[in-house]
GROMACS .gro file of C-alpha atoms in nm:
model
  416
    1UNK     CA    1  -0.001   0.002   0.000
    2UNK     CA    2   0.168   0.320  -0.110
    3UNK     CA    3  -0.092   0.586  -0.030
    4UNK     CA    4  -0.360   0.596   0.229
    5UNK     CA    5  -0.552   0.918   0.227
    6UNK     CA    6  -0.725   1.095  -0.053
    7UNK     CA    7  -1.016   1.320  -0.135
    8UNK     CA    8  -1.347   1.232  -0.287
    9UNK     CA    9  -1.439   1.158  -0.645
   10UNK     CA   10  -1.523   1.516  -0.734
   11UNK     CA   11  -1.765   1.791  -0.643
   12UNK     CA   12  -2.105   1.836  -0.808
   13UNK     CA   13  -2.099   2.117  -1.063
   14UNK     CA   14  -1.720   2.118  -1.115
   15UNK     CA   15  -1.654   2.198  -1.479
   16UNK     CA   16  -1.435   1.990  -1.705
   17UNK     CA   17  -1.210   2.294  -1.764
   18UNK     CA   18  -1.143   2.318  -1.389
   19UNK     CA   19  -1.037   1.955  -1.378
   20UNK     CA   20  -0.804   2.003  -1.674
   21UNK     CA   21  -0.611   2.290  -1.516
   22UNK     CA   22  -0.236   2.217  -1.478
   23UNK     CA   23  -0.136   2.097  -1.133
   24UNK     CA   24   0.135   2.322  -0.988
   25UNK     CA   25   0.366   2.136  -0.748
   26UNK     CA   26   0.629   2.260  -0.501
   27UNK     CA   27   0.894   2.024  -0.366
   28UNK     CA   28   1.047   2.033  -0.018
   29UNK     CA   29   1.300   1.753  -0.022
   30UNK     CA   30   1.615   1.727   0.186
   31UNK     CA   31   1.805   1.420   0.070
   32UNK     CA   32   1.979   1.380  -0.265
   33UNK     CA   33   1.836   1.030  -0.309
   34UNK     CA   34   1.478   1.153  -0.249
   35UNK     CA   35   1.528   1.441  -0.492
   36UNK     CA   36   1.659   1.208  -0.763
   37UNK     CA   37   1.374   0.956  -0.726
   38UNK     CA   38   1.115   1.233  -0.715
   39UNK     CA   39   1.252   1.402  -1.028
   40UNK     CA   40   1.249   1.062  -1.201
   41UNK     CA   41   0.886   1.011  -1.102
   42UNK     CA   42   0.790   1.362  -1.223
   43UNK     CA   43   0.973   1.330  -1.552
   44UNK     CA   44   0.720   1.336  -1.832
   45UNK     CA   45   0.424   1.332  -1.593
   46UNK     CA   46   0.138   1.498  -1.784
   47UNK     CA   47  -0.045   1.795  -1.643
   48UNK     CA   48   0.212   1.869  -1.369
   49UNK     CA   49   0.430   2.181  -1.343
   50UNK     CA   50   0.700   2.216  -1.074
   51UNK     CA   51   0.697   2.581  -0.958
   52UNK     CA   52   0.954   2.566  -0.681
   53UNK     CA   53   1.202   2.347  -0.494
   54UNK     CA   54   1.359   2.387  -0.152
   55UNK     CA   55   1.571   2.164   0.071
   56UNK     CA   56   1.480   2.325   0.402
   57UNK     CA   57   1.138   2.295   0.564
   58UNK     CA   58   1.083   2.652   0.682
   59UNK     CA   59   1.191   2.825   0.361
   60UNK     CA   60   0.993   2.574   0.157
   61UNK     CA   61   0.670   2.643   0.342
   62UNK     CA   62   0.735   3.019   0.320
   63UNK     CA   63   0.774   2.989  -0.058
   64UNK     CA   64   0.455   2.781  -0.074
   65UNK     CA   65   0.264   3.064   0.096
   66UNK     CA   66   0.380   3.299  -0.176
   67UNK     CA   67   0.362   3.074  -0.485
   68UNK     CA   68   0.032   2.912  -0.382
   69UNK     CA   69   0.085   2.578  -0.562
   70UNK     CA   70  -0.196   2.326  -0.585
   71UNK     CA   71   0.027   2.062  -0.419
   72UNK     CA   72   0.319   2.071  -0.174
   73UNK     CA   73   0.522   1.752  -0.172
   74UNK     CA   74   0.705   1.742   0.162
   75UNK     CA   75   0.974   1.496   0.273
   76UNK     CA   76   0.890   1.337   0.606
   77UNK     CA   77   1.213   1.238   0.793
   78UNK     CA   78   1.232   0.953   1.038
   79UNK     CA   79   1.221   1.206   1.322
   80UNK     CA   80   0.897   1.345   1.184
   81UNK     CA   81   0.736   1.536   1.472
   82UNK     CA   82   0.873   1.880   1.384
   83UNK     CA   83   0.784   1.839   1.017
   84UNK     CA   84   0.429   1.724   1.093
   85UNK     CA   85   0.381   2.010   1.335
   86UNK     CA   86   0.496   2.263   1.071
   87UNK     CA   87   0.283   2.092   0.809
   88UNK     CA   88  -0.026   2.112   1.036
   89UNK     CA   89   0.030   2.487   1.095
   90UNK     CA   90   0.072   2.540   0.723
   91UNK     CA   91  -0.255   2.365   0.646
   92UNK     CA   92  -0.439   2.588   0.893
   93UNK     CA   93  -0.313   2.893   0.704
   94UNK     CA   94  -0.355   2.738   0.356
   95UNK     CA   95  -0.633   2.480   0.364
   96UNK     CA   96  -0.671   2.509  -0.015
   97UNK     CA   97  -0.328   2.361  -0.086
   98UNK     CA   98  -0.303   1.983  -0.104
   99UNK     CA   99  -0.027   1.832   0.110
  100UNK     CA  100   0.158   1.519  -0.001
  101UNK     CA  101   0.397   1.358   0.248
  102UNK     CA  102   0.683   1.133   0.137
  103UNK     CA  103   0.774   0.882   0.408
  104UNK     CA  104   1.005   0.584   0.463
  105UNK     CA  105   0.734   0.414   0.662
  106UNK     CA  106   0.359   0.359   0.629
  107UNK     CA  107   0.332   0.265   0.995
  108UNK     CA  108  -0.028   0.322   1.115
  109UNK     CA  109   0.085   0.569   1.380
  110UNK     CA  110   0.264   0.777   1.115
  111UNK     CA  111  -0.040   0.765   0.891
  112UNK     CA  112  -0.273   0.869   1.165
  113UNK     CA  113  -0.058   1.171   1.258
  114UNK     CA  114  -0.025   1.263   0.893
  115UNK     CA  115  -0.400   1.260   0.849
  116UNK     CA  116  -0.443   1.478   1.160
  117UNK     CA  117  -0.186   1.720   1.014
  118UNK     CA  118  -0.407   1.756   0.706
  119UNK     CA  119  -0.218   1.545   0.450
  120UNK     CA  120  -0.411   1.442   0.143
  121UNK     CA  121  -0.162   1.170   0.046
  122UNK     CA  122   0.117   0.974   0.215
  123UNK     CA  123   0.354   0.826  -0.044
  124UNK     CA  124   0.621   0.565   0.012
  125UNK     CA  125   0.990   0.628  -0.063
  126UNK     CA  126   1.125   0.585  -0.320
  127UNK     CA  127   0.843   0.764  -0.503
  128UNK     CA  128   0.664   0.557  -0.762
  129UNK     CA  129   0.555   0.739  -1.081
  130UNK     CA  130   0.224   0.550  -1.110
  131UNK     CA  131   0.124   0.619  -0.750
  132UNK     CA  132   0.219   0.988  -0.782
  133UNK     CA  133   0.013   1.017  -1.101
  134UNK     CA  134  -0.290   0.868  -0.925
  135UNK     CA  135  -0.250   1.106  -0.630
  136UNK     CA  136  -0.228   1.406  -0.862
  137UNK     CA  137  -0.538   1.294  -1.050
  138UNK     CA  138  -0.728   1.274  -0.727
  139UNK     CA  139  -0.635   1.632  -0.645
  140UNK     CA  140  -0.735   1.741  -0.993
  141UNK     CA  141  -1.074   1.568  -0.970
  142UNK     CA  142  -1.157   1.672  -0.620
  143UNK     CA  143  -1.055   2.037  -0.649
  144UNK     CA  144  -0.877   1.997  -0.314
  145UNK     CA  145  -0.676   2.312  -0.379
  146UNK     CA  146  -0.713   2.623  -0.587
  147UNK     CA  147  -0.474   2.752  -0.846
  148UNK     CA  148  -0.195   2.992  -0.753
  149UNK     CA  149  -0.284   3.350  -0.678
  150UNK     CA  150  -0.651   3.310  -0.577
  151UNK     CA  151  -0.582   3.386  -0.215
  152UNK     CA  152  -0.467   3.737  -0.143
  153UNK     CA  153  -0.121   3.749   0.008
  154UNK     CA  154   0.006   3.996   0.267
  155UNK     CA  155   0.156   4.319   0.133
  156UNK     CA  156   0.531   4.282   0.193
  157UNK     CA  157   0.716   4.500  -0.056
  158UNK     CA  158   1.091   4.451  -0.083
  159UNK     CA  159   1.300   4.719  -0.260
  160UNK     CA  160   1.612   4.558  -0.398
  161UNK     CA  161   1.906   4.711  -0.589
  162UNK     CA  162   2.126   4.445  -0.747
  163UNK     CA  163   2.379   4.726  -0.793
  164UNK     CA  164   2.456   4.983  -0.526
  165UNK     CA  165   2.398   5.354  -0.566
  166UNK     CA  166   2.070   5.333  -0.759
  167UNK     CA  167   1.852   5.493  -0.491
  168UNK     CA  168   1.686   5.193  -0.327
  169UNK     CA  169   1.686   5.338   0.026
  170UNK     CA  170   1.545   5.669  -0.095
  171UNK     CA  171   1.267   5.490  -0.282
  172UNK     CA  172   1.189   5.260   0.016
  173UNK     CA  173   1.169   5.551   0.261
  174UNK     CA  174   0.949   5.762   0.036
  175UNK     CA  175   0.729   5.468  -0.047
  176UNK     CA  176   0.671   5.401   0.321
  177UNK     CA  177   0.563   5.757   0.405
  178UNK     CA  178   0.351   5.771   0.084
  179UNK     CA  179   0.146   5.467   0.190
  180UNK     CA  180   0.056   5.636   0.515
  181UNK     CA  181   0.039   6.005   0.421
  182UNK     CA  182  -0.127   5.972   0.081
  183UNK     CA  183  -0.337   5.653   0.120
  184UNK     CA  184  -0.395   5.621   0.493
  185UNK     CA  185  -0.244   5.274   0.502
  186UNK     CA  186  -0.062   5.158   0.814
  187UNK     CA  187   0.297   5.088   0.719
  188UNK     CA  188   0.632   4.983   0.864
  189UNK     CA  189   0.969   5.035   0.698
  190UNK     CA  190   1.230   4.768   0.784
  191UNK     CA  191   1.592   4.855   0.705
  192UNK     CA  192   1.793   4.535   0.647
  193UNK     CA  193   2.066   4.712   0.445
  194UNK     CA  194   2.329   4.714   0.718
  195UNK     CA  195   2.597   4.840   0.477
  196UNK     CA  196   2.433   5.182   0.444
  197UNK     CA  197   2.155   5.182   0.707
  198UNK     CA  198   2.003   5.506   0.579
  199UNK     CA  199   1.634   5.462   0.658
  200UNK     CA  200   1.633   5.660   0.984
  201UNK     CA  201   1.846   5.943   0.844
  202UNK     CA  202   1.636   5.975   0.531
  203UNK     CA  203   1.333   6.036   0.753
  204UNK     CA  204   1.511   6.274   0.989
  205UNK     CA  205   1.502   6.027   1.276
  206UNK     CA  206   1.760   5.938   1.536
  207UNK     CA  207   1.798   5.560   1.580
  208UNK     CA  208   1.751   5.548   1.956
  209UNK     CA  209   1.628   5.194   1.905
  210UNK     CA  210   1.736   4.969   1.622
  211UNK     CA  211   1.745   4.621   1.480
  212UNK     CA  212   2.055   4.563   1.691
  213UNK     CA  213   1.844   4.587   2.008
  214UNK     CA  214   1.606   4.340   1.856
  215UNK     CA  215   1.877   4.088   1.777
  216UNK     CA  216   2.015   4.110   2.131
  217UNK     CA  217   1.673   4.038   2.279
  218UNK     CA  218   1.605   3.682   2.410
  219UNK     CA  219   1.363   3.623   2.126
  220UNK     CA  220   1.215   3.801   1.824
  221UNK     CA  221   0.845   3.838   1.879
  222UNK     CA  222   0.581   4.104   1.818
  223UNK     CA  223   0.617   4.290   2.150
  224UNK     CA  224   0.998   4.306   2.117
  225UNK     CA  225   0.975   4.427   1.757
  226UNK     CA  226   0.728   4.700   1.849
  227UNK     CA  227   0.943   4.815   2.142
  228UNK     CA  228   1.229   4.884   1.902
  229UNK     CA  229   1.039   5.077   1.633
  230UNK     CA  230   1.092   5.441   1.559
  231UNK     CA  231   0.789   5.660   1.479
  232UNK     CA  232   0.787   5.918   1.204
  233UNK     CA  233   0.552   6.215   1.219
  234UNK     CA  234   0.381   6.091   0.901
  235UNK     CA  235   0.259   5.788   1.093
  236UNK     CA  236   0.503   5.542   0.941
  237UNK     CA  237   0.697   5.313   1.178
  238UNK     CA  238   1.060   5.227   1.119
  239UNK     CA  239   1.283   4.932   1.216
  240UNK     CA  240   1.621   5.102   1.169
  241UNK     CA  241   1.985   5.007   1.159
  242UNK     CA  242   2.199   5.143   1.444
  243UNK     CA  243   2.366   5.475   1.384
  244UNK     CA  244   2.696   5.361   1.532
  245UNK     CA  245   2.862   5.076   1.343
  246UNK     CA  246   3.010   4.952   1.673
  247UNK     CA  247   2.652   4.858   1.769
  248UNK     CA  248   2.596   4.657   1.454
  249UNK     CA  249   2.473   4.304   1.510
  250UNK     CA  250   2.467   4.017   1.264
  251UNK     CA  251   2.105   3.930   1.181
  252UNK     CA  252   2.030   3.563   1.118
  253UNK     CA  253   1.775   3.456   0.858
  254UNK     CA  254   1.544   3.333   1.133
  255UNK     CA  255   1.559   3.669   1.311
  256UNK     CA  256   1.501   3.859   0.990
  257UNK     CA  257   1.202   3.640   0.907
  258UNK     CA  258   1.063   3.666   1.257
  259UNK     CA  259   1.083   4.046   1.250
  260UNK     CA  260   0.901   4.067   0.916
  261UNK     CA  261   0.636   3.821   1.035
  262UNK     CA  262   0.576   4.038   1.345
  263UNK     CA  263   0.551   4.353   1.139
  264UNK     CA  264   0.317   4.202   0.877
  265UNK     CA  265   0.081   4.086   1.153
  266UNK     CA  266   0.038   4.448   1.271
  267UNK     CA  267   0.073   4.666   0.958
  268UNK     CA  268  -0.118   4.660   0.631
  269UNK     CA  269   0.203   4.713   0.434
  270UNK     CA  270   0.565   4.633   0.522
  271UNK     CA  271   0.836   4.801   0.304
  272UNK     CA  272   1.175   4.631   0.321
  273UNK     CA  273   1.503   4.800   0.228
  274UNK     CA  274   1.700   4.494   0.130
  275UNK     CA  275   2.076   4.430   0.111
  276UNK     CA  276   2.233   4.447  -0.235
  277UNK     CA  277   2.344   4.085  -0.229
  278UNK     CA  278   2.187   3.740  -0.259
  279UNK     CA  279   2.261   3.587   0.079
  280UNK     CA  280   2.058   3.382   0.328
  281UNK     CA  281   1.901   3.689   0.489
  282UNK     CA  282   1.804   3.831   0.151
  283UNK     CA  283   1.646   3.504   0.049
  284UNK     CA  284   1.450   3.493   0.370
  285UNK     CA  285   1.316   3.836   0.292
  286UNK     CA  286   1.241   3.753  -0.072
  287UNK     CA  287   1.058   3.437   0.034
  288UNK     CA  288   0.813   3.649   0.236
  289UNK     CA  289   0.772   3.925  -0.021
  290UNK     CA  290   0.452   3.969  -0.218
  291UNK     CA  291   0.630   4.221  -0.445
  292UNK     CA  292   1.002   4.248  -0.518
  293UNK     CA  293   1.097   4.582  -0.675
  294UNK     CA  294   1.423   4.549  -0.870
  295UNK     CA  295   1.561   4.902  -0.901
  296UNK     CA  296   1.791   4.996  -1.184
  297UNK     CA  297   1.909   5.287  -1.396
  298UNK     CA  298   1.911   5.287  -1.775
  299UNK     CA  299   2.283   5.214  -1.810
  300UNK     CA  300   2.473   4.916  -1.939
  301UNK     CA  301   2.609   4.820  -1.592
  302UNK     CA  302   2.261   4.872  -1.445
  303UNK     CA  303   2.092   4.652  -1.703
  304UNK     CA  304   2.358   4.384  -1.670
  305UNK     CA  305   2.310   4.372  -1.292
  306UNK     CA  306   1.930   4.359  -1.334
  307UNK     CA  307   1.967   4.072  -1.583
  308UNK     CA  308   2.171   3.869  -1.331
  309UNK     CA  309   1.913   3.936  -1.061
  310UNK     CA  310   1.622   3.832  -1.283
  311UNK     CA  311   1.808   3.510  -1.370
  312UNK     CA  312   1.845   3.430  -0.998
  313UNK     CA  313   1.477   3.508  -0.929
  314UNK     CA  314   1.375   3.283  -1.218
  315UNK     CA  315   1.592   2.996  -1.094
  316UNK     CA  316   1.439   3.035  -0.745
  317UNK     CA  317   1.090   3.035  -0.902
  318UNK     CA  318   0.996   3.377  -0.769
  319UNK     CA  319   0.876   3.469  -1.117
  320UNK     CA  320   0.627   3.178  -1.112
  321UNK     CA  321   0.378   3.422  -0.961
  322UNK     CA  322   0.294   3.675  -1.234
  323UNK     CA  323   0.411   4.029  -1.170
  324UNK     CA  324   0.566   3.943  -0.835
  325UNK     CA  325   0.911   4.065  -0.949
  326UNK     CA  326   0.883   4.420  -1.087
  327UNK     CA  327   1.138   4.640  -1.267
  328UNK     CA  328   1.158   4.997  -1.139
  329UNK     CA  329   1.360   5.241  -1.349
  330UNK     CA  330   1.497   5.519  -1.126
  331UNK     CA  331   1.639   5.854  -1.248
  332UNK     CA  332   1.451   5.818  -1.574
  333UNK     CA  333   1.475   6.090  -1.835
  334UNK     CA  334   1.252   6.092  -2.142
  335UNK     CA  335   1.458   6.355  -2.317
  336UNK     CA  336   1.817   6.264  -2.239
  337UNK     CA  337   1.810   5.886  -2.209
  338UNK     CA  338   2.056   5.702  -2.429
  339UNK     CA  339   1.875   5.371  -2.365
  340UNK     CA  340   1.499   5.357  -2.417
  341UNK     CA  341   1.239   5.157  -2.228
  342UNK     CA  342   1.178   4.949  -2.541
  343UNK     CA  343   1.549   4.866  -2.554
  344UNK     CA  344   1.536   4.770  -2.184
  345UNK     CA  345   1.241   4.543  -2.248
  346UNK     CA  346   1.423   4.382  -2.539
  347UNK     CA  347   1.738   4.324  -2.332
  348UNK     CA  348   1.562   4.182  -2.026
  349UNK     CA  349   1.253   4.033  -2.193
  350UNK     CA  350   1.051   4.219  -1.930
  351UNK     CA  351   0.894   4.561  -1.947
  352UNK     CA  352   0.949   4.821  -1.673
  353UNK     CA  353   0.665   4.823  -1.421
  354UNK     CA  354   0.720   5.190  -1.327
  355UNK     CA  355   0.957   5.479  -1.383
  356UNK     CA  356   1.075   5.748  -1.140
  357UNK     CA  357   1.175   6.083  -1.295
  358UNK     CA  358   1.534   6.199  -1.272
  359UNK     CA  359   1.488   6.477  -1.014
  360UNK     CA  360   1.842   6.483  -0.880
  361UNK     CA  361   1.854   6.828  -0.721
  362UNK     CA  362   1.531   6.789  -0.524
  363UNK     CA  363   1.621   6.437  -0.416
  364UNK     CA  364   1.966   6.552  -0.314
  365UNK     CA  365   1.821   6.829  -0.104
  366UNK     CA  366   1.565   6.609   0.063
  367UNK     CA  367   1.822   6.340   0.148
  368UNK     CA  368   2.059   6.592   0.306
  369UNK     CA  369   1.775   6.753   0.507
  370UNK     CA  370   1.629   6.423   0.627
  371UNK     CA  371   1.289   6.516   0.478
  372UNK     CA  372   1.115   6.266   0.248
  373UNK     CA  373   1.035   6.434  -0.083
  374UNK     CA  374   0.689   6.278  -0.099
  375UNK     CA  375   0.593   6.484   0.211
  376UNK     CA  376   0.810   6.791   0.176
  377UNK     CA  377   0.756   6.854  -0.195
  378UNK     CA  378   0.478   6.622  -0.321
  379UNK     CA  379   0.445   6.807  -0.651
  380UNK     CA  380   0.807   6.733  -0.751
  381UNK     CA  381   0.825   6.495  -1.048
  382UNK     CA  382   1.002   6.217  -0.856
  383UNK     CA  383   0.764   6.253  -0.563
  384UNK     CA  384   0.460   6.222  -0.790
  385UNK     CA  385   0.611   5.908  -0.947
  386UNK     CA  386   0.676   5.744  -0.611
  387UNK     CA  387   0.330   5.830  -0.481
  388UNK     CA  388   0.184   5.680  -0.799
  389UNK     CA  389   0.397   5.369  -0.753
  390UNK     CA  390   0.262   5.324  -0.402
  391UNK     CA  391  -0.091   5.345  -0.542
  392UNK     CA  392  -0.020   5.088  -0.814
  393UNK     CA  393   0.116   4.846  -0.559
  394UNK     CA  394  -0.205   4.851  -0.351
  395UNK     CA  395  -0.450   4.922  -0.639
  396UNK     CA  396  -0.545   5.268  -0.517
  397UNK     CA  397  -0.570   5.607  -0.682
  398UNK     CA  398  -0.376   5.889  -0.518
  399UNK     CA  399  -0.593   6.139  -0.329
  400UNK     CA  400  -0.500   6.500  -0.287
  401UNK     CA  401  -0.150   6.561  -0.158
  402UNK     CA  402  -0.127   6.620   0.222
  403UNK     CA  403  -0.020   6.960   0.348
  404UNK     CA  404   0.359   6.961   0.404
  405UNK     CA  405   0.451   6.982   0.776
  406UNK     CA  406   0.596   7.306   0.893
  407UNK     CA  407   0.976   7.328   0.912
  408UNK     CA  408   1.180   7.403   1.222
  409UNK     CA  409   1.539   7.493   1.276
  410UNK     CA  410   1.808   7.335   1.053
  411UNK     CA  411   1.542   7.227   0.801
  412UNK     CA  412   1.417   6.941   1.018
  413UNK     CA  413   1.046   6.876   1.071
  414UNK     CA  414   0.907   7.064   1.370
  415UNK     CA  415   0.714   6.828   1.596
  416UNK     CA  416   0.415   6.960   1.784
   0.00000   0.00000   0.00000
């Protein structure tokens, strides 16, 4: 016996076209032998599309929440309690996704616990192609899970520059205040770019609390995260980097993920200023992101860096969700650009999602003064573009610009 649990024979009224929809499948497999046997079973399997693959349980389930496959195939190790607990929690959050477990044993106790965790199928290692095909067909007939993208994901927007110096921190900071000031959306800005750590300065804030305090805490939970937030007069909250590099703490992927989870449970939108590299922390952030904004300038080095980034995102299956990875052209000039948007689209096989006008002098002034342009000078071309970008990301039209706050000494915002 190679599988023990399955759905019914179909729901009344289900159309033939629904049943014929491709089955998207995400793999979470740790061992090389299991991966090889699973790939062999999947090879040439009709109607199945693999949309992601991970070797680690937590990152795999995070990716599944974003990609929304119809099936998650999860390796069940001999010490299975942790995996079953995680699988059960995942099913509570995503009851529409079918869960297949791959096990060395079909012991009744294992099967009972798997059923309680919400598994639709328990398959024996090594995976048999015929049994997998039958399991997939049952999911297709029963409609046990919906196709990717039907469930609305949380708004976690990561601003990423594959090349430094393209204005990612300025865009992230202005996006955050635009969500709150122009659209009335609760928002938190999380600065994970420890190399520059500009978020607080760009908003005229002093980092009296920072992510370093969070890392030194006994655990990363919602109360600890909120204790270490800064509060901007626009209403945006900020998780900042420390001002003094001597206070810098190394953030682990688990801590970064925990901080973002805590923020997304309290704020409608989380804007992340990401590091400029692909490392474990960055991948943890990308896994949680509903939108990844790849910022570039229309230059040969900028396009080359963007191409590399898009290649990585494609290999990691982030592009499996349509429009999740978006190209943002910063410092755009219609009149003086040597490279056109059409040429960019031809080079990257992807069109720009949005452009931000080259407004160097106003941006330079706002950065030096610690005043976000979208508040201080909302009619500036770059400010209008960023406010419009915020609206596109949450499907809102921009209302009238808020009245700029009055200025105090040294150009800083005067607080009442």
